XYZ file of C-alpha atoms in Angstrom:
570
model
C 4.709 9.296 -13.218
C 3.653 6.311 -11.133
C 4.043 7.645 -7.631
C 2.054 7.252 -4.227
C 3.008 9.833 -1.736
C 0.211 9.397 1.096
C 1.056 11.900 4.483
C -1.346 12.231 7.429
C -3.949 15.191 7.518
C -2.396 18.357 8.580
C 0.481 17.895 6.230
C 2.844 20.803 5.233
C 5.980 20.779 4.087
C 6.517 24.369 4.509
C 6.338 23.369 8.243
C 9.393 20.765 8.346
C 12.728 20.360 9.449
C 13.996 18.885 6.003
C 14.947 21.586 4.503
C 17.612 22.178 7.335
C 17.919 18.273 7.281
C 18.810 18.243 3.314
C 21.221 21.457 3.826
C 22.750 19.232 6.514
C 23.015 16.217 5.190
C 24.833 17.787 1.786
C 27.300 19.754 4.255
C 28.431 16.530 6.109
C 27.727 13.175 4.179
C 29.477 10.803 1.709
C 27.976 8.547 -0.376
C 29.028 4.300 1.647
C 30.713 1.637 0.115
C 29.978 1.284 -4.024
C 31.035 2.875 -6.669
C 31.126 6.333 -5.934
C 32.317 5.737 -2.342
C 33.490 8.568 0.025
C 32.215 11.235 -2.300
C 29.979 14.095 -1.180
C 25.850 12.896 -1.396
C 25.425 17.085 -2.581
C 23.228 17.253 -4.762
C 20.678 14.928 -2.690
C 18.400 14.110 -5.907
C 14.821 16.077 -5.608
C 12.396 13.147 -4.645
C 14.576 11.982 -1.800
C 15.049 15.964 -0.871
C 11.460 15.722 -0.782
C 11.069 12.543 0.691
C 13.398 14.068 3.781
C 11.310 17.224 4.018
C 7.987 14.676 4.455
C 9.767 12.854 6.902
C 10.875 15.580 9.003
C 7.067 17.480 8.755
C 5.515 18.753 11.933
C 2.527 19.580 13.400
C 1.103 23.305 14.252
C 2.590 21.941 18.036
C 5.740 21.628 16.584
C 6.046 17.712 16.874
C 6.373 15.226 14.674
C 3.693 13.849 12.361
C 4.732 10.666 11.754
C 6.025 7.362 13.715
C 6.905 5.571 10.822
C 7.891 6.345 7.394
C 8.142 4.054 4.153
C 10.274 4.256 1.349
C 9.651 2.085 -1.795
C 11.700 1.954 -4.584
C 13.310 -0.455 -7.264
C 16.791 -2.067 -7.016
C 19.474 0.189 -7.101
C 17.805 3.409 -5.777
C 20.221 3.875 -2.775
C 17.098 3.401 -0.183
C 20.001 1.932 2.241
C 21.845 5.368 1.931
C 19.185 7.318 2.533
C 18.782 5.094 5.583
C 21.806 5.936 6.745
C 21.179 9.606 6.117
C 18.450 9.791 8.062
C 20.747 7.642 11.069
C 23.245 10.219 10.488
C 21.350 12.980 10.907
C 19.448 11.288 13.796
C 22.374 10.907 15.649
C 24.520 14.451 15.595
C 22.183 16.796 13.739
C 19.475 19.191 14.503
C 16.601 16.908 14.105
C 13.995 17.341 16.676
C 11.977 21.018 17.091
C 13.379 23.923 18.746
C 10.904 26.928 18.243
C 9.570 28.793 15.386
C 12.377 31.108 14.249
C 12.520 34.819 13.989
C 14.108 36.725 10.940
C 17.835 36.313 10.631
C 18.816 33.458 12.820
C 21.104 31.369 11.743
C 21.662 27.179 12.747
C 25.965 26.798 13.071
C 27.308 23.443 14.033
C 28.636 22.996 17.495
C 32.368 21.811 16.275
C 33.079 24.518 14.103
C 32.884 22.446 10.561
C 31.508 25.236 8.877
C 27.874 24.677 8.416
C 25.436 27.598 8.920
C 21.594 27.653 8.151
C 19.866 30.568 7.887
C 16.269 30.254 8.571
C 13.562 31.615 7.375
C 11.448 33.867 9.651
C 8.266 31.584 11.021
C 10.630 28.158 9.385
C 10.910 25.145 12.853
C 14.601 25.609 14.078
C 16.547 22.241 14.711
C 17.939 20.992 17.943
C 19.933 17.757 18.578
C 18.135 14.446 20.291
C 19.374 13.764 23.866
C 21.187 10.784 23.915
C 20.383 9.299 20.784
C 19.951 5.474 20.559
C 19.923 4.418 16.450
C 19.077 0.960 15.618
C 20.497 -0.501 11.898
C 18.453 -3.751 12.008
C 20.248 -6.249 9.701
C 18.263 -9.594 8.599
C 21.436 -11.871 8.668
C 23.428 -12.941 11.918
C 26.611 -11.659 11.892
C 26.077 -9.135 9.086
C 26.420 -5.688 9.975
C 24.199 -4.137 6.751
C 25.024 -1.508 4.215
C 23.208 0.976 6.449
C 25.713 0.818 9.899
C 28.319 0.489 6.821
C 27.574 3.857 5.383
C 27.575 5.344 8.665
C 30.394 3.727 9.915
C 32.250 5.427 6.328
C 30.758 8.982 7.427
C 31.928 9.203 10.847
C 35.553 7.313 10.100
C 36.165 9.332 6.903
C 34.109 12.045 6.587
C 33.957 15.662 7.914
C 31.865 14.557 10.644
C 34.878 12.243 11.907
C 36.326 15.513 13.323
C 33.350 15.975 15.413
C 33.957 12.051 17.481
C 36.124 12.336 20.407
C 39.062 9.771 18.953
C 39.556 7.356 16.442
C 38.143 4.150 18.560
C 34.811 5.798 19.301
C 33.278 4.847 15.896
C 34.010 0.440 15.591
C 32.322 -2.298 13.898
C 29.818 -3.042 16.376
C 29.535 -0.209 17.958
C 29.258 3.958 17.386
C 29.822 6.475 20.590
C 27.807 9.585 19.831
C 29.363 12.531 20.977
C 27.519 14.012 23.469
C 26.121 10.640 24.494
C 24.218 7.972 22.777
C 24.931 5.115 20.389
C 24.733 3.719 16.804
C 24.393 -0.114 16.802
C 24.018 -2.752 14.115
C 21.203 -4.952 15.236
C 20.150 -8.886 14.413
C 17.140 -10.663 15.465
C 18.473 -12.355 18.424
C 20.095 -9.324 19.651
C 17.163 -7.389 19.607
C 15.468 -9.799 21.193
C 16.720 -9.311 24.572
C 17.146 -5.723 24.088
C 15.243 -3.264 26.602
C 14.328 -0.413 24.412
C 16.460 2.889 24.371
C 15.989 3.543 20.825
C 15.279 6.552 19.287
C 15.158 5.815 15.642
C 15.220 2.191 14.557
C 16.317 1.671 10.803
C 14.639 -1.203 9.040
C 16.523 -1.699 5.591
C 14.774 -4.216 3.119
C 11.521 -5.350 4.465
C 10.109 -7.283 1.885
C 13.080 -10.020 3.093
C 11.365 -9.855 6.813
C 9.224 -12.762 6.085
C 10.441 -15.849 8.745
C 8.515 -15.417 12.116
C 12.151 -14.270 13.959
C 12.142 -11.132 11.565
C 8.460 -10.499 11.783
C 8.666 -10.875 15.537
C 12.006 -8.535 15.601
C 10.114 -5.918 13.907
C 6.985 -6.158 15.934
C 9.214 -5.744 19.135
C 11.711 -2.642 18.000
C 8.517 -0.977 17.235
C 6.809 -1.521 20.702
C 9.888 -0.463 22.330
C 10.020 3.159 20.513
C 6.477 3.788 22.366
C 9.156 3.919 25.561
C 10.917 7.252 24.643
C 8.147 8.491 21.993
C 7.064 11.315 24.613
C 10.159 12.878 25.128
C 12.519 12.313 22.142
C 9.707 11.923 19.360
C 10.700 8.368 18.174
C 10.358 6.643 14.984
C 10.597 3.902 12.401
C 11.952 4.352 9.383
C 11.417 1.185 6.362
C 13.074 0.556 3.103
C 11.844 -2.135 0.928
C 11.735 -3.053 -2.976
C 8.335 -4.864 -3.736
C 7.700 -7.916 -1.713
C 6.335 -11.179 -3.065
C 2.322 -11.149 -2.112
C 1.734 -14.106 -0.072
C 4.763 -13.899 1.959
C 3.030 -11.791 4.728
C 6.289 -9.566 4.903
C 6.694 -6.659 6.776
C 6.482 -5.095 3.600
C 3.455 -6.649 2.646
C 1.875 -5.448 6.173
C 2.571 -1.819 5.530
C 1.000 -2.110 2.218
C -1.972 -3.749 3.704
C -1.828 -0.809 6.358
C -1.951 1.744 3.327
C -4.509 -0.069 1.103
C -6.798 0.048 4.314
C -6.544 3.111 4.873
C -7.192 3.985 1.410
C -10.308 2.001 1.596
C -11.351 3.975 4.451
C -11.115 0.992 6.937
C -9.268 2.771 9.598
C -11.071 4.718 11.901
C -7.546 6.946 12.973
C -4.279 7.927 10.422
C -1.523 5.521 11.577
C 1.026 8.256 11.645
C 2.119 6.687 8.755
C 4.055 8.550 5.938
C 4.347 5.965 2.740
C 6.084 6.780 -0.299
C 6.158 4.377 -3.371
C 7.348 4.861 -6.710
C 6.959 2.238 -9.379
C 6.765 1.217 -13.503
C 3.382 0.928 -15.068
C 3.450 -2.051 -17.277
C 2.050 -5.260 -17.770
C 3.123 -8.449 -18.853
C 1.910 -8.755 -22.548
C 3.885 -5.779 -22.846
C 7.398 -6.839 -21.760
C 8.730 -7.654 -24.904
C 7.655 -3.474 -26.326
C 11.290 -2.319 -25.766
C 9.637 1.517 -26.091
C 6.885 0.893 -23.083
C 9.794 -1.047 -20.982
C 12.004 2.083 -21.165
C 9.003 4.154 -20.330
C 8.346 1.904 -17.528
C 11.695 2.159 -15.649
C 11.987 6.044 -16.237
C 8.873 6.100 -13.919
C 10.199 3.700 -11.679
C 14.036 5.027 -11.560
C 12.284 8.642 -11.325
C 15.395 10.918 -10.049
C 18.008 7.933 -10.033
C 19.496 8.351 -13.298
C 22.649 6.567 -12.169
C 20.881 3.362 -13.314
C 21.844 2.229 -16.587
C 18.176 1.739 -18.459
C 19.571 -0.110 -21.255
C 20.996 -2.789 -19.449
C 18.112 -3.098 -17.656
C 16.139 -3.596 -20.816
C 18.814 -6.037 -22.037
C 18.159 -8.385 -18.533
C 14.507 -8.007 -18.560
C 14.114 -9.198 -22.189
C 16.126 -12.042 -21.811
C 13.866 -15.018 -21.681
C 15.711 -16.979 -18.927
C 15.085 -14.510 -16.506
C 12.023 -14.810 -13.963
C 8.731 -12.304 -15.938
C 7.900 -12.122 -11.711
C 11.922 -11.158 -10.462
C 11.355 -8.510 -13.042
C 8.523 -6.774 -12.247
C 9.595 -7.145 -8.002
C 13.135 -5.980 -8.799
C 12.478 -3.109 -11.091
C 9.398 -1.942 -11.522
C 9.076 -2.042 -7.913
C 5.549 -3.372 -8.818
C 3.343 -6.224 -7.083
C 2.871 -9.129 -8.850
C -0.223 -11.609 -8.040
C 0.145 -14.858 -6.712
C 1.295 -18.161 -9.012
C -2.525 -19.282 -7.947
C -4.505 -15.497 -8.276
C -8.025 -15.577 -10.368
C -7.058 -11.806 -11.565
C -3.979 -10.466 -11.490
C -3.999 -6.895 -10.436
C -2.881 -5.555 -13.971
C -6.009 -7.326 -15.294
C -8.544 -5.619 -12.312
C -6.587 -2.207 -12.480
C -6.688 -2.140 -16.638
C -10.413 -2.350 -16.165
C -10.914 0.849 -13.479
C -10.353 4.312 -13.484
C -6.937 5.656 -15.507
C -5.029 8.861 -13.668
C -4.553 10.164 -17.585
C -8.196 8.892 -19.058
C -10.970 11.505 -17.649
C -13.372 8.903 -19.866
C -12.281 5.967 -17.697
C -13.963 7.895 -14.140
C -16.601 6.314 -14.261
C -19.909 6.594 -11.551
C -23.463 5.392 -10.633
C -25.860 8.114 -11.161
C -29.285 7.498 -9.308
C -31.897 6.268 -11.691
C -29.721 4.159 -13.557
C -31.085 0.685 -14.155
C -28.395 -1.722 -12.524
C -28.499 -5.344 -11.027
C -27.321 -6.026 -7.411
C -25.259 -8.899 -6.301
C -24.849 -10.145 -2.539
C -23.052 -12.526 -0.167
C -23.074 -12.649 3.586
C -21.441 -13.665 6.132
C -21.902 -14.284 9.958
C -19.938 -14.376 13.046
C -16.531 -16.933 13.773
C -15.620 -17.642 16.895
C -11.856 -17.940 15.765
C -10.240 -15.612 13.451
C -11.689 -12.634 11.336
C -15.487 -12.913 10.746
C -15.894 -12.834 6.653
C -17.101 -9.622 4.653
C -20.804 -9.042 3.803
C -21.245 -7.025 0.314
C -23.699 -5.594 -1.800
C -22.669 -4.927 -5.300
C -23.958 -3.139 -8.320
C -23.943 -3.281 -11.646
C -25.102 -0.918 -14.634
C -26.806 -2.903 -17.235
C -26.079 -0.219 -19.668
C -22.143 -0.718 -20.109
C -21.583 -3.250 -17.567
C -19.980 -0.652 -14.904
C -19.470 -2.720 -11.063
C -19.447 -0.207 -8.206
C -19.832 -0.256 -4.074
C -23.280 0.081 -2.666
C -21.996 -1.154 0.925
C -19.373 -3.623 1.894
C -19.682 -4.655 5.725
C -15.547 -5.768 7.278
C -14.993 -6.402 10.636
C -13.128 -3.372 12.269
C -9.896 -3.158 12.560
C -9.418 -3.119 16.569
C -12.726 -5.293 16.959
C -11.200 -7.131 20.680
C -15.051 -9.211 21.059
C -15.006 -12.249 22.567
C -17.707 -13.524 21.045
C -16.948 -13.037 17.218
C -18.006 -9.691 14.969
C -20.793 -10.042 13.259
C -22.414 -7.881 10.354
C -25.886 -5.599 11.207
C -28.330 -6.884 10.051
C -30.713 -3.907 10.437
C -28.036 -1.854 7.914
C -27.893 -4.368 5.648
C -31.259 -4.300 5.005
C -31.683 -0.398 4.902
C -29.290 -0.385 2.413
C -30.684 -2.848 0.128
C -33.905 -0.502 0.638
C -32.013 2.970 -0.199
C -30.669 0.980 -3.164
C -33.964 -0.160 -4.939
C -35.055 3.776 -3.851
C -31.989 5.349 -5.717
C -31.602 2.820 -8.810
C -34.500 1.388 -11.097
C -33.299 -2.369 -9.659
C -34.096 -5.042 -12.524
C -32.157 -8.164 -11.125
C -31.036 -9.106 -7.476
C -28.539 -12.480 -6.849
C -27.925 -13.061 -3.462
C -26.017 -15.922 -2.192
C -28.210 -17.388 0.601
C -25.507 -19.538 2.347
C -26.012 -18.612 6.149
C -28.692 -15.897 4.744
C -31.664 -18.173 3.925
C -34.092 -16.793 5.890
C -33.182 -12.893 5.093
C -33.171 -14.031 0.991
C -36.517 -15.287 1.678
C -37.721 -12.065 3.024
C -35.951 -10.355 0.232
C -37.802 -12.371 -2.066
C -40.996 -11.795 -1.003
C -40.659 -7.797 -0.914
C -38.539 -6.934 -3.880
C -39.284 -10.743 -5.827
C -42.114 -9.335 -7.642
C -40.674 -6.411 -9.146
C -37.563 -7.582 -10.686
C -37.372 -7.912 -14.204
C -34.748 -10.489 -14.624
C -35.286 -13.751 -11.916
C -33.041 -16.095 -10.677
C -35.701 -18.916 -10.995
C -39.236 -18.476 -10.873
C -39.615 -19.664 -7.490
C -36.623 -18.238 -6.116
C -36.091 -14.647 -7.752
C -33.338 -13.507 -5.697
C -31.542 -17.128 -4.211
C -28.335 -18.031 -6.708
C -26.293 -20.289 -4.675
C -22.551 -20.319 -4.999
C -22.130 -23.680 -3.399
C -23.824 -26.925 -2.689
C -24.706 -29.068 -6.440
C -24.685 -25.899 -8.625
C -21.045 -26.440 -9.538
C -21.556 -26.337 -13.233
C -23.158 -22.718 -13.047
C -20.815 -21.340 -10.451
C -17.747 -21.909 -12.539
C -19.199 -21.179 -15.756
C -20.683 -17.448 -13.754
C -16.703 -17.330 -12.847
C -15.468 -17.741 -16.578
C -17.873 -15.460 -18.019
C -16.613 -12.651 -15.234
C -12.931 -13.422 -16.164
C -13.682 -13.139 -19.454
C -14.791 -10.143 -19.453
C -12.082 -8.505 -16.945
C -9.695 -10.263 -19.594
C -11.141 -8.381 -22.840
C -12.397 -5.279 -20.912
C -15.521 -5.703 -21.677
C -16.667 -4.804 -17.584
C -15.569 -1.976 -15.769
C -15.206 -0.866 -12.267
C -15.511 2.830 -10.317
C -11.885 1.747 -8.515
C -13.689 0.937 -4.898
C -10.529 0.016 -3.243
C -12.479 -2.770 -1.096
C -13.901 -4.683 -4.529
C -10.051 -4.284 -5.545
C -8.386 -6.261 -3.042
C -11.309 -8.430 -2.940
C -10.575 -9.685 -6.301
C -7.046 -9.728 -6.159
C -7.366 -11.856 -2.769
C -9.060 -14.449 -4.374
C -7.469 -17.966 -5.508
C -8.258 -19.719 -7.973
C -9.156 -24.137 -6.922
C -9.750 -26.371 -9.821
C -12.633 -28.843 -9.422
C -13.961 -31.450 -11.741
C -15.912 -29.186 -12.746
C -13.584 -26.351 -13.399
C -11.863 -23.476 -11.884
C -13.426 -22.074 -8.795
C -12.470 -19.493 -6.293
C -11.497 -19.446 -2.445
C -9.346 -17.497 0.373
C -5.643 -18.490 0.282
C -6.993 -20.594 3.532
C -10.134 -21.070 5.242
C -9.008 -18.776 8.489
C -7.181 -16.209 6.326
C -7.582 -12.268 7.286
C -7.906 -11.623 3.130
C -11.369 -11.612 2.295
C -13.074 -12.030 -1.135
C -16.559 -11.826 -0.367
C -17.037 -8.519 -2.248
C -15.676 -10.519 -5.258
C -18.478 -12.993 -5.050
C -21.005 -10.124 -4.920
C -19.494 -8.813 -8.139
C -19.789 -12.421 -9.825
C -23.318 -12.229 -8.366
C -23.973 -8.639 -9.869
C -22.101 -9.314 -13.121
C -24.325 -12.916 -13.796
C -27.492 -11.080 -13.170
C -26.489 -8.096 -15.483
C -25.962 -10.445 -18.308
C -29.206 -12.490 -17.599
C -30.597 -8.903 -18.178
C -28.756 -8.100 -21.033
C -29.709 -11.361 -22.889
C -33.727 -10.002 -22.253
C -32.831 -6.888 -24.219
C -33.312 -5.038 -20.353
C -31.251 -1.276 -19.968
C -29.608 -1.652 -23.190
C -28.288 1.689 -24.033
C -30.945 3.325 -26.249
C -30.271 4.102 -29.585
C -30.284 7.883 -30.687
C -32.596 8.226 -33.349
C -31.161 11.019 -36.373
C -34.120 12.505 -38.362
C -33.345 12.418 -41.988
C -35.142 13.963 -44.878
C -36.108 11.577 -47.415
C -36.281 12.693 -51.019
């Protein structure tokens, strides 16, 4: 099923505290407010028991590996419970390490409730947080949130409510801990002004942090758990159903942090434990009742309390919102009103988990085109991509020579700007490890470098932009007519699959940044704005490679070859 578990390096979860956590959490906890209210959570479904296990993993040092932790899932899922779970547990259980244990010892609860753990010899024993500080932030003034809510249910009604000192300690704004320490609802003015004690801070539905005040809230709750990180091993925890791309969310920032890091972008793991399940389906396919149901199994997973078929019923109604439904419950990004591609289109095109056939790669010695476009430095803002792009001539397969993006934590004054002297080297290694028939470089900015380009590698190519200019294929200036008619032709063929890609992660969010800007002329692409972070130049490589490829096509160049059957002939 459609699930992206991604932990930090080191990961075990034979080397957690979750397991004690789960066995916890089902001795103690009631499901909050809904329709199975004050009933015992036990059994805690599987993927959330293993959800709890990756949050509470540790390092060989015994501390925790990560400072924030994700949860993705459709509406209905109970992320909010598990939330409060976690705050739950945070607050009175045995949630921070203790020691390795040795054969027979046994975790008991300090107020006699009845709950005993045995561990397993070489298994991290469990020892409460000192004065525990857990933040529920809500996105609403004046609204306490379903996560303080459950809570507020566990320690009022539950078995834990034996363990508070009297009946006043747990109120609506406001939770004693016994022992010390406090669970508080949070807004965005409150937190604010606050100075920083937490220990956990619970962020319930993300994707709806998308006005400056909640983007700013979250920003500062997480700079203020670097206070106490040292000693009481702090952390974020986020819930979210898919945002809406575009939004810049807080959602839609830890995705970004994820796809980076998938792209290899970051230089360090951001401690970051993300877990996302979702539906694999795309639009064209909404009205298939069969492939909808098989969609929502794999994006309900575990949570089989969700009624299917009247989710089937609501999505096939035709005056609900194609976009609410695949946001809401197939917990699956949709592309923007304006995107060139949508990211079903790109991802149909690339590598399949369940195809072998669909992996494919360049092999050296293939004959393949290249495509280019540069960039140089900004003063203001994130200097553009540079990217060099190839293409097999043979079945039209785009893959990732090189794609140049500023770093990360680049803190120059004086804007980031591409090497030059690897650019070049890899535009040599490339003509070394592929038989290189055509070359389209965009020369904007580049002119002099395309020249130089020209004169070296000009003579040998097979397929030419122009006669006197081999290489230079501008993508601006009064070639309008070509660039959008280059455009439809690589649409087109994303559209009817006639193009494939190796899945570069880079190329992917390349194309599904880029916006599509009618002209006179006809549809063109651009950035969302001029100074946004979301690049697309390795998209106009691709349009670059892809153009040049066909030229070479329509020459009768790297066609696959025939295989020739010897027959007898009577």
């Amino acid at each position: 099923m459609p699930h992206d578990i991604i932990t930090a390096p080191g990961h075990d979860r034979e080397r957690s505290l979750g397991w004690l956590a789960v066995a916890w959490m089902e001795h103690f906890c009631l499901h909050g407010p809904g329709d199975v209210s004050g009933e015992p959570v036990a059994p805690i479904i599987d993927e959330y028991c293993g959800f709890l296990v990756d949050t509470y993993a540790l390092g060989e040092n015994g501390r925790r590996l990560y400072d924030h932790v994700f949860l993705s899932r459709p509406k209905g899922c109970a992320k909010s419970e598990v939330a409060a779970l976690i705050g739950i547990f945070e607050a009175m259980g045995p949630c921070r390490f203790d020691g390795w244990a040795k054969e027979g010892e046994v975790f008991r609860d300090e107020w006699g409730l009845g709950f005993e753990y045995h561990y397993r010899e070489g298994e991290p024993k469990g020892k409460r947080v000192k004065d525990p500080y857990i933040r529920c932030v809500a996105t609403e003034e004046g609204q306490a949130g379903l996560v303080y809510d459950t809570i507020h249910l566990n320690l009022t009604e539950g078995p834990l409510a034996k363990a508070m000192p009297n009946k006043s300690a747990a109120g609506l704004t406001r939770i004693a801990v016994p022992g010390g320490g406090e669970i508080v609802p949070s807004t965005a003015s409150a937190a604010s002004k606050d100075g920083g004690k937490d220990t956990v801070t619970l962020f319930d539905e993300t994707h709806l942090y998308n006005k400056p005040e909640l983007r700013q809230t979250y920003k500062t709750l997480t700079r203020n758990l670097v206070k106490r990180r040292k000693s009481a091993e702090t952390f974020a925890f986020e819930s979210t159903t898919m945002f809406q791309p575009g939004e810049d969310s807080v959602a839609e920032q830890t995705y970004n942090v994820i796809r980076d890091l998938r792209a290899g972008k970051l230089k360090k793991h951001p401690r970051q434990l993300f877990d996302h399940r979702y539906g694999d389906i795309t639009p064209e396919d909404l009205g298939d009742e069969e492939k909808l149901r098989q969609a929502l199994k794999e994006s309900y997973g575990d949570c089989w309390w969700n009624d299917i078929d009247g989710l089937i019923t609501e999505i096939m109604d035709p005056r609900n919102d194609v976009t609410a439904s695949f946001r809401y419950w197939f917990n699956t990004p949709t592309s923007a009103e304006n995107a060139w591609i949508a990211e079903y289109e790109w991802r149909a095109c690339g590598p399949q988990d369940d195809d072998p056939a669909t992996q494919l790669f360049a092999n050296k010695g293939d004959v393949i085109t290249l495509g280019f476009d540069g960039s140089r430095k900004r003063r203001k803002g994130v200097t553009d991509s540079t990217a060099l792009i190839g293409c097999r001539v043979s079945d039209g397969l785009l893959f990732e020579v090189k794609v140049w993006e500023q770093p990360k934590d680049y803190r120059g004054e004086d804007g980031w700007e591409v090497p030059i002297g690897e650019v070049n080297r890899e535009i040599r290694q490339a003509f070394k490890d592929y038989k290189v028939v055509g070359f389209y470089a965009d020369p904007a900015k580049w002119e002099s470098h395309v020249a130089e380009w020209e004169a070296k590698y000009g003579p040998h190519l097979k397929v030419k932009s122009t006669v006197a200019h081999p290489i230079e294929w501008w993508m601006i200036g009064g070639r309008n007519t070509k660039v959008v008619e280059a455009l439809r032709q690589f649409e087109d063929a994303v559209l009817d699959k006639e193009l494939h890609h190796d899945g570069s992660k880079i190329l992917w969010s390349h194309v599904i940044n880029a916006r599509r800007r009618e002209t006179t002329v006809g549809v063109q692409i651009a950035k969302e704005n001029p100074d946004s972070p979301n690049k697309i130049d390795a998209a106009v490589a691709a349009v670059l490679a892809w153009q040049a490829r066909l030229d070479a096509v329509a020459k009768g160049i790297g066609a696959r070859q025939k295989k020739r059957v010897a027959a007898r002939i009577r």
